[in-house]
Amino acid sequence: MLDTIFDKIDKDIDLTREDLKFLLSMEDDSQLDQLYRKAYEVKTRNVGKLVYLRGIIEFSNICVKDCLYCGIRKSNTKAQRFMIPEEDVVTMAMWAYENDYGSIVLQSGERSDREFVDMVERIIHEIKRRSNSKLGITICLGEQSEETYQRWFNAGAHRYLLRIESSNPDLYRSLHPEDHDFEQRLNCIKILQKIGYQTGTGVLIGVPGQTIDHLINDLMLYKELDIDMIGMGPYLVHHETPLAEKAVDFNEERQLKQGLKMIACARLLLKDVNIASTTALQALHPQGRELGVMAGGNVIMPNITDVEYRKGYQLYENKPCTDENASQCRFCLQHRVESIGEKIGYGQWGDSIHYARRTKQA
Ligand code: 5AD
Ligand code: FES
């Protein structure tokens, strides 16, 4: 079966749901190695032997949402809330620029009040101005109105990450409180695409109640939405959240494997998109992100937030790199990426090749 699937890939024949089911159900380590190797080959062929960096600045953990899995949900009264001053966010972004990162991600808890929307707009403007428009800006700031998305786009952000968390409305509902709406999330993704953002999404892998069929549908949805970038990662427990009670049989090794399998399958199915090898993988294995690249990922998002704020942004427990500063992570990552025979695409935006093809066709 594996050979037949690989043969299809070589002949550029689309994988079916049955193929994905087979791949996602595999447990045998030598078969999994073959899967990762094939996905890596497809990565190399389509997006090259390069890893792009997006320095991530997690500038505030103040959040109006209450997702049942997330450590910075508004009901977690134990989280010490912080907001990094505007000027400091810009300084961190400039550090990324001076260190040739090519692009950054601005992420925070979700807020849509006027003060917040205005502030983000000013930050994006200022980063663009100070970097002569050379630093790429991705934002990951949740559900917003079309007007807000447009303002941030006009200010200079060109990529947006909004995870769908699950393509299954029932599973989505089981992970979120009543007032969070799956359809609204989906609609936001479509608005982002309409505005012209390179649009990324992703799901939580290995959440309680999730089946292989859900994961297959997640992959199919990426394809159906014609998504440009994927940021998905294994679910990790945070004990100050309601979902922790349901995650009784949580198993790190299984989460890691499931995360890697999903990256590999996404690469085999979507070929030319950007796929992040997320920090959540690193929380499960010391070489988690390298393994993610070897399974088909091509983007790493090193944390460049000042160390004094890092511990406040705990979406999940055991988050790596909370003691290392941005320079330490830079050297550490360069070494890690080179250790697997890849190079970092320093100074480049590393835009999604899929986006370029999609917009040329339109
Ligand atoms: N484990 C893994 N990922 C998480 N996220 C939030 N909480 C967790 C958790 N406990 C992810 C969500 C969100 C992204 C910013 O972080 O998918 O979209
Ligand atoms: Fe942060 Fe290695 S990437 S310490």
Tab-separated table of C-alpha atoms and ligand atoms in Angstrom:
chain	number	residue	atom	x	y	z
A	1	MET	CA	0.000	0.000	0.000
A	2	LEU	CA	2.782	2.408	0.928
A	3	ASP	CA	4.529	1.759	-2.381
A	4	THR	CA	1.312	2.376	-4.306
A	5	ILE	CA	0.848	5.677	-2.489
A	6	PHE	CA	4.453	6.746	-3.148
A	7	ASP	CA	4.030	5.789	-6.781
A	8	LYS	CA	1.005	8.100	-7.004
A	9	ILE	CA	3.059	10.913	-5.542
A	10	ASP	CA	5.816	10.375	-8.095
A	11	LYS	CA	3.217	10.468	-10.857
A	12	ASP	CA	1.572	13.577	-9.375
A	13	ILE	CA	-1.723	11.824	-8.783
A	14	ASP	CA	-3.814	13.292	-5.941
A	15	LEU	CA	-3.978	11.263	-2.760
A	16	THR	CA	-7.408	10.006	-1.732
A	17	ARG	CA	-9.001	9.904	1.706
A	18	GLU	CA	-8.165	6.192	1.874
A	19	ASP	CA	-4.504	6.927	1.177
A	20	LEU	CA	-4.451	9.519	3.951
A	21	LYS	CA	-6.202	7.158	6.306
A	22	PHE	CA	-3.545	4.548	5.683
A	23	LEU	CA	-0.716	7.035	6.234
A	24	LEU	CA	-2.194	8.590	9.368
A	25	SER	CA	-2.874	5.173	10.874
A	26	MET	CA	0.674	3.876	10.417
A	27	GLU	CA	2.497	3.021	13.630
A	28	ASP	CA	5.519	1.053	12.481
A	29	ASP	CA	8.667	3.162	12.914
A	30	SER	CA	10.388	2.029	9.727
A	31	GLN	CA	7.250	2.766	7.693
A	32	LEU	CA	6.965	6.151	9.373
A	33	ASP	CA	10.583	6.877	8.465
A	34	GLN	CA	9.760	6.142	4.846
A	35	LEU	CA	6.782	8.496	5.045
A	36	TYR	CA	8.859	11.332	6.503
A	37	ARG	CA	11.581	10.790	3.915
A	38	LYS	CA	9.093	10.946	1.072
A	39	ALA	CA	7.534	14.119	2.460
A	40	TYR	CA	10.998	15.656	2.825
A	41	GLU	CA	11.744	14.793	-0.787
A	42	VAL	CA	8.511	16.516	-1.871
A	43	LYS	CA	9.408	19.521	0.278
A	44	THR	CA	12.854	19.775	-1.287
A	45	ARG	CA	11.460	19.470	-4.784
A	46	ASN	CA	8.745	22.081	-4.303
A	47	VAL	CA	10.097	24.636	-1.858
A	48	GLY	CA	13.807	23.909	-1.784
A	49	LYS	CA	16.373	22.924	0.812
A	50	LEU	CA	15.776	26.062	2.841
A	51	VAL	CA	14.156	26.834	6.143
A	52	TYR	CA	12.653	30.301	6.584
A	53	LEU	CA	12.573	32.037	9.920
A	54	ARG	CA	9.756	34.143	11.307
A	55	GLY	CA	10.794	35.767	14.553
A	56	ILE	CA	7.720	35.673	16.725
A	57	ILE	CA	6.861	38.464	19.137
A	58	GLU	CA	4.181	37.464	21.621
A	59	PHE	CA	3.368	40.963	22.749
A	60	SER	CA	0.405	40.457	25.071
A	61	ASN	CA	-1.449	37.627	26.805
A	62	ILE	CA	-4.566	39.691	27.486
A	63	CYS	CA	-7.384	37.757	25.814
A	64	VAL	CA	-11.150	38.098	25.553
A	65	LYS	CA	-11.594	34.509	24.432
A	66	ASP	CA	-11.960	31.445	26.597
A	67	CYS	CA	-10.785	28.457	24.522
A	68	LEU	CA	-10.942	25.366	26.693
A	69	TYR	CA	-7.381	24.218	25.878
A	70	CYS	CA	-5.490	27.478	26.088
A	71	GLY	CA	-3.434	28.660	29.051
A	72	ILE	CA	-4.102	32.350	28.427
A	73	ARG	CA	-7.916	31.995	28.252
A	74	LYS	CA	-9.634	34.817	30.053
A	75	SER	CA	-10.885	32.600	32.888
A	76	ASN	CA	-7.378	31.588	33.897
A	77	THR	CA	-6.968	34.019	36.767
A	78	LYS	CA	-3.537	32.586	37.550
A	79	ALA	CA	-2.041	33.955	34.321
A	80	GLN	CA	-0.283	37.239	35.011
A	81	ARG	CA	-1.390	39.536	32.250
A	82	PHE	CA	1.084	41.712	30.390
A	83	MET	CA	1.204	44.036	27.430
A	84	ILE	CA	4.581	44.968	25.960
A	85	PRO	CA	4.842	48.709	25.275
A	86	GLU	CA	4.507	49.624	21.607
A	87	GLU	CA	7.999	51.011	21.301
A	88	ASP	CA	9.499	47.806	22.728
A	89	VAL	CA	7.590	45.657	20.216
A	90	VAL	CA	9.065	47.758	17.417
A	91	THR	CA	12.545	47.413	18.940
A	92	MET	CA	12.217	43.617	19.009
A	93	ALA	CA	11.082	43.651	15.370
A	94	MET	CA	14.096	45.770	14.465
A	95	TRP	CA	16.339	43.234	16.160
A	96	ALA	CA	14.890	40.617	13.780
A	97	TYR	CA	15.538	42.922	10.842
A	98	GLU	CA	19.128	43.624	11.853
A	99	ASN	CA	19.739	39.928	12.380
A	100	ASP	CA	18.503	39.085	8.901
A	101	TYR	CA	15.403	37.163	9.911
A	102	GLY	CA	13.551	38.435	6.850
A	103	SER	CA	10.202	38.404	8.533
A	104	ILE	CA	8.365	38.417	11.842
A	105	VAL	CA	5.088	37.279	13.357
A	106	LEU	CA	3.099	39.476	15.722
A	107	GLN	CA	0.943	37.373	18.008
A	108	SER	CA	-1.117	38.102	21.097
A	109	GLY	CA	-4.253	37.143	22.938
A	110	GLU	CA	-7.390	38.200	21.115
A	111	ARG	CA	-8.786	41.713	21.507
A	112	SER	CA	-10.773	43.802	19.089
A	113	ASP	CA	-11.347	47.020	21.019
A	114	ARG	CA	-10.492	50.243	19.278
A	115	GLU	CA	-7.425	50.986	21.381
A	116	PHE	CA	-5.922	47.617	20.455
A	117	VAL	CA	-6.744	47.830	16.746
A	118	ASP	CA	-5.230	51.323	16.537
A	119	MET	CA	-2.130	50.254	18.410
A	120	VAL	CA	-1.482	47.241	16.149
A	121	GLU	CA	-1.913	49.474	13.122
A	122	ARG	CA	0.666	51.905	14.495
A	123	ILE	CA	3.100	49.090	15.309
A	124	ILE	CA	2.854	47.637	11.786
A	125	HIS	CA	3.307	51.101	10.247
A	126	GLU	CA	6.306	51.857	12.378
A	127	ILE	CA	8.031	48.527	11.681
A	128	LYS	CA	7.516	49.042	7.950
A	129	ARG	CA	8.849	52.590	8.152
A	130	ARG	CA	11.904	51.728	10.216
A	131	SER	CA	12.809	48.727	8.036
A	132	ASN	CA	12.236	50.557	4.727
A	133	SER	CA	9.447	48.066	4.054
A	134	LYS	CA	12.008	45.276	3.997
A	135	LEU	CA	10.828	43.250	6.979
A	136	GLY	CA	7.927	40.913	6.182
A	137	ILE	CA	5.073	40.983	8.687
A	138	THR	CA	2.725	38.110	9.483
A	139	ILE	CA	0.008	38.655	12.041
A	140	CYS	CA	-1.782	36.170	14.205
A	141	LEU	CA	-4.366	38.168	16.129
A	142	GLY	CA	-7.524	36.120	15.868
A	143	GLU	CA	-10.984	36.973	14.623
A	144	GLN	CA	-11.510	40.595	13.636
A	145	SER	CA	-13.899	42.606	11.482
A	146	GLU	CA	-13.229	42.951	7.762
A	147	GLU	CA	-12.459	46.611	8.336
A	148	THR	CA	-9.778	45.795	10.892
A	149	TYR	CA	-8.214	43.138	8.687
A	150	GLN	CA	-8.152	45.668	5.846
A	151	ARG	CA	-6.579	48.392	7.987
A	152	TRP	CA	-3.794	46.101	9.152
A	153	PHE	CA	-3.233	44.948	5.585
A	154	ASN	CA	-3.029	48.553	4.392
A	155	ALA	CA	-0.579	49.285	7.192
A	156	GLY	CA	1.766	46.654	5.751
A	157	ALA	CA	0.976	43.185	7.131
A	158	HIS	CA	0.883	40.725	4.253
A	159	ARG	CA	0.375	37.335	5.836
A	160	TYR	CA	-2.234	36.251	8.379
A	161	LEU	CA	-2.415	33.092	10.430
A	162	LEU	CA	-5.811	32.086	11.748
A	163	ARG	CA	-6.096	28.524	12.887
A	164	ILE	CA	-9.415	26.817	12.338
A	165	GLU	CA	-8.413	24.490	15.248
A	166	SER	CA	-10.646	21.741	13.791
A	167	SER	CA	-12.535	21.361	10.523
A	168	ASN	CA	-15.288	19.518	12.353
A	169	PRO	CA	-17.944	21.866	13.777
A	170	ASP	CA	-18.849	19.461	16.610
A	171	LEU	CA	-15.251	18.954	17.669
A	172	TYR	CA	-14.724	22.712	17.389
A	173	ARG	CA	-17.692	23.235	19.716
A	174	SER	CA	-16.288	20.781	22.230
A	175	LEU	CA	-13.062	22.814	22.406
A	176	HIS	CA	-14.656	26.234	22.750
A	177	PRO	CA	-17.345	27.908	24.831
A	178	GLU	CA	-20.824	28.580	23.439
A	179	ASP	CA	-20.094	32.049	22.143
A	180	HIS	CA	-17.230	30.932	19.861
A	181	ASP	CA	-18.520	30.269	16.381
A	182	PHE	CA	-17.025	27.851	13.851
A	183	GLU	CA	-18.755	29.483	10.872
A	184	GLN	CA	-17.465	32.870	11.872
A	185	ARG	CA	-13.925	31.501	12.041
A	186	LEU	CA	-14.265	29.997	8.579
A	187	ASN	CA	-15.683	33.230	7.251
A	188	CYS	CA	-12.746	35.196	8.668
A	189	ILE	CA	-10.351	32.978	6.699
A	190	LYS	CA	-12.274	33.728	3.512
A	191	ILE	CA	-12.226	37.468	4.215
A	192	LEU	CA	-8.459	37.360	4.760
A	193	GLN	CA	-8.036	35.680	1.383
A	194	LYS	CA	-10.327	38.197	-0.293
A	195	ILE	CA	-8.329	41.107	1.094
A	196	GLY	CA	-5.183	39.599	-0.347
A	197	TYR	CA	-3.301	38.253	2.647
A	198	GLN	CA	-1.229	35.145	2.244
A	199	THR	CA	-3.460	33.104	4.451
A	200	GLY	CA	-2.509	30.388	6.858
A	201	THR	CA	-4.518	28.061	9.021
A	202	GLY	CA	-4.108	24.874	10.986
A	203	VAL	CA	-5.557	22.589	13.599
A	204	LEU	CA	-4.793	21.200	16.997
A	205	ILE	CA	-3.565	17.636	16.636
A	206	GLY	CA	-4.411	14.976	19.183
A	207	VAL	CA	-7.108	16.788	21.151
A	208	PRO	CA	-9.538	14.670	23.204
A	209	GLY	CA	-12.381	13.404	21.004
A	210	GLN	CA	-10.447	13.681	17.734
A	211	THR	CA	-10.422	10.771	15.275
A	212	ILE	CA	-8.320	9.957	12.201
A	213	ASP	CA	-11.311	10.913	10.067
A	214	HIS	CA	-11.311	14.371	11.622
A	215	LEU	CA	-7.638	14.740	10.716
A	216	ILE	CA	-8.272	13.626	7.134
A	217	ASN	CA	-11.032	16.229	6.875
A	218	ASP	CA	-8.646	18.840	8.284
A	219	LEU	CA	-6.169	18.109	5.488
A	220	MET	CA	-8.931	18.113	2.885
A	221	LEU	CA	-10.160	21.468	4.160
A	222	TYR	CA	-6.711	23.018	3.702
A	223	LYS	CA	-6.881	21.896	0.114
A	224	GLU	CA	-10.457	23.026	-0.420
A	225	LEU	CA	-9.717	26.468	1.010
A	226	ASP	CA	-6.622	26.720	-1.163
A	227	ILE	CA	-4.610	27.721	1.853
A	228	ASP	CA	-1.075	29.169	1.450
A	229	MET	CA	0.468	28.378	4.805
A	230	ILE	CA	-0.058	25.815	7.491
A	231	GLY	CA	0.666	26.218	11.160
A	232	MET	CA	-0.536	23.257	13.146
A	233	GLY	CA	0.814	21.393	16.094
A	234	PRO	CA	0.144	18.774	18.705
A	235	TYR	CA	-2.161	19.686	21.556
A	236	LEU	CA	-0.324	20.027	24.863
A	237	VAL	CA	-1.933	20.039	28.266
A	238	HIS	CA	-2.203	23.174	30.376
A	239	HIS	CA	-3.484	22.282	33.826
A	240	GLU	CA	-5.277	25.558	34.474
A	241	THR	CA	-7.696	24.794	31.634
A	242	PRO	CA	-10.912	22.716	31.486
A	243	LEU	CA	-9.624	20.464	28.695
A	244	ALA	CA	-6.872	19.099	30.938
A	245	GLU	CA	-9.474	16.963	32.741
A	246	LYS	CA	-10.358	15.247	29.494
A	247	ALA	CA	-6.755	14.638	28.485
A	248	VAL	CA	-6.224	11.770	30.915
A	249	ASP	CA	-4.514	9.444	28.451
A	250	PHE	CA	-2.195	12.149	27.131
A	251	ASN	CA	0.927	10.542	25.707
A	252	GLU	CA	3.853	12.644	24.558
A	253	GLU	CA	5.242	10.146	22.098
A	254	ARG	CA	1.893	9.667	20.428
A	255	GLN	CA	1.334	13.425	20.199
A	256	LEU	CA	4.733	13.897	18.585
A	257	LYS	CA	4.133	11.104	16.074
A	258	GLN	CA	0.698	12.383	15.178
A	259	GLY	CA	2.101	15.895	14.715
A	260	LEU	CA	4.849	14.662	12.395
A	261	LYS	CA	2.481	12.460	10.404
A	262	MET	CA	0.167	15.430	9.836
A	263	ILE	CA	3.053	17.595	8.596
A	264	ALA	CA	4.162	14.836	6.234
A	265	CYS	CA	0.648	14.250	4.891
A	266	ALA	CA	0.057	17.992	4.456
A	267	ARG	CA	3.271	18.231	2.426
A	268	LEU	CA	2.341	15.237	0.262
A	269	LEU	CA	-1.127	16.625	-0.368
A	270	LEU	CA	-0.419	20.342	-0.789
A	271	LYS	CA	3.185	20.313	-2.046
A	272	ASP	CA	4.048	24.003	-2.499
A	273	VAL	CA	2.605	25.617	0.653
A	274	ASN	CA	4.656	26.876	3.573
A	275	ILE	CA	4.397	24.564	6.550
A	276	ALA	CA	5.571	25.562	10.004
A	277	SER	CA	7.471	23.174	12.179
A	278	THR	CA	5.935	24.519	15.363
A	279	THR	CA	7.383	25.077	18.810
A	280	ALA	CA	4.817	22.664	20.242
A	281	LEU	CA	6.837	19.844	18.605
A	282	GLN	CA	9.901	21.068	20.447
A	283	ALA	CA	8.007	20.880	23.742
A	284	LEU	CA	7.605	17.144	23.117
A	285	HIS	CA	11.093	16.310	21.889
A	286	PRO	CA	14.439	18.133	22.171
A	287	GLN	CA	14.791	17.975	18.369
A	288	GLY	CA	11.094	18.391	17.670
A	289	ARG	CA	11.408	21.223	15.191
A	290	GLU	CA	14.231	19.561	13.268
A	291	LEU	CA	12.085	16.429	13.041
A	292	GLY	CA	9.265	18.617	11.725
A	293	VAL	CA	11.514	19.909	8.940
A	294	MET	CA	12.671	16.380	8.124
A	295	ALA	CA	8.985	15.443	7.817
A	296	GLY	CA	8.222	18.219	5.327
A	297	GLY	CA	8.067	21.522	7.249
A	298	ASN	CA	9.939	24.567	5.884
A	299	VAL	CA	9.277	27.374	8.375
A	300	ILE	CA	10.464	27.810	11.954
A	301	MET	CA	9.181	30.548	14.217
A	302	PRO	CA	11.822	31.327	16.825
A	303	ASN	CA	10.656	33.378	19.758
A	304	ILE	CA	12.222	36.843	19.777
A	305	THR	CA	10.140	38.263	22.613
A	306	ASP	CA	12.276	39.717	25.421
A	307	VAL	CA	12.957	37.037	28.020
A	308	GLU	CA	11.254	39.000	30.823
A	309	TYR	CA	7.889	38.473	29.099
A	310	ARG	CA	8.301	34.925	27.850
A	311	LYS	CA	7.026	33.099	30.903
A	312	GLY	CA	3.757	35.025	30.800
A	313	TYR	CA	2.850	33.605	27.397
A	314	GLN	CA	2.190	29.988	28.241
A	315	LEU	CA	-0.464	28.590	25.939
A	316	TYR	CA	0.682	25.180	27.151
A	317	GLU	CA	3.098	23.840	29.753
A	318	ASN	CA	6.836	23.162	29.292
A	319	LYS	CA	7.183	25.691	26.516
A	320	PRO	CA	10.805	25.585	25.333
A	321	CYS	CA	13.171	28.553	25.040
A	322	THR	CA	11.613	30.525	27.877
A	323	ASP	CA	15.040	31.197	29.419
A	324	GLU	CA	17.058	31.746	26.247
A	325	ASN	CA	17.223	35.211	24.737
A	326	ALA	CA	16.753	35.991	21.055
A	327	SER	CA	20.498	35.849	20.249
A	328	GLN	CA	20.889	32.491	21.944
A	329	CYS	CA	17.975	31.137	19.949
A	330	ARG	CA	19.446	32.525	16.741
A	331	PHE	CA	22.711	30.641	17.112
A	332	CYS	CA	21.033	27.579	18.495
A	333	LEU	CA	18.654	27.428	15.553
A	334	GLN	CA	21.287	28.022	12.918
A	335	HIS	CA	23.209	25.101	14.353
A	336	ARG	CA	20.096	22.939	14.516
A	337	VAL	CA	19.072	23.668	10.935
A	338	GLU	CA	22.568	23.070	9.579
A	339	SER	CA	22.821	19.822	11.539
A	340	ILE	CA	20.143	18.354	9.264
A	341	GLY	CA	21.750	19.608	6.061
A	342	GLU	CA	19.401	22.531	5.477
A	343	LYS	CA	20.163	26.234	5.217
A	344	ILE	CA	18.336	29.204	6.679
A	345	GLY	CA	16.861	31.616	4.129
A	346	TYR	CA	18.325	34.651	5.863
A	347	GLY	CA	17.051	38.057	4.803
A	348	GLN	CA	14.253	36.645	2.673
A	349	TRP	CA	10.508	36.905	3.167
A	350	GLY	CA	10.143	33.298	2.134
A	351	ASP	CA	6.668	33.840	0.750
A	352	SER	CA	4.458	30.882	0.034
A	353	ILE	CA	5.132	29.609	-3.485
A	354	HIS	CA	1.562	28.426	-3.508
A	355	TYR	CA	0.382	32.004	-2.999
A	356	ALA	CA	2.442	33.210	-5.961
A	357	ARG	CA	0.979	30.498	-8.194
A	358	ARG	CA	-2.566	31.033	-6.909
A	359	THR	CA	-2.518	34.762	-7.511
A	360	LYS	CA	-0.872	34.489	-10.919
A	361	GLN	CA	-3.639	32.198	-12.092
A	362	ALA	CA	-6.403	34.491	-10.817
B	1	5AD	N1	-1.580	23.164	23.040
B	1	5AD	C1	-1.164	23.355	21.775
B	1	5AD	N2	-1.455	24.452	21.051
B	1	5AD	C2	-2.209	25.392	21.650
B	1	5AD	N3	-2.672	26.561	21.188
B	1	5AD	C3	-3.370	27.166	22.179
B	1	5AD	N4	-3.371	26.385	23.276
B	1	5AD	C4	-2.661	25.268	22.967
B	1	5AD	C5	-2.325	24.085	23.681
B	1	5AD	N5	-2.725	23.876	24.927
B	1	5AD	C6	-2.519	27.013	19.802
B	1	5AD	C7	-3.881	27.249	19.155
B	1	5AD	C8	-3.840	28.695	18.743
B	1	5AD	C9	-2.364	28.958	18.659
B	1	5AD	C10	-1.974	30.392	18.772
B	1	5AD	O1	-1.823	28.219	19.729
B	1	5AD	O2	-4.016	26.409	18.017
B	1	5AD	O3	-4.486	28.962	17.525
B	2	FES	FE1	15.797	28.826	21.539
B	2	FES	FE2	17.428	26.770	20.805
B	2	FES	S1	16.013	27.850	19.624
B	2	FES	S2	17.354	27.878	22.687
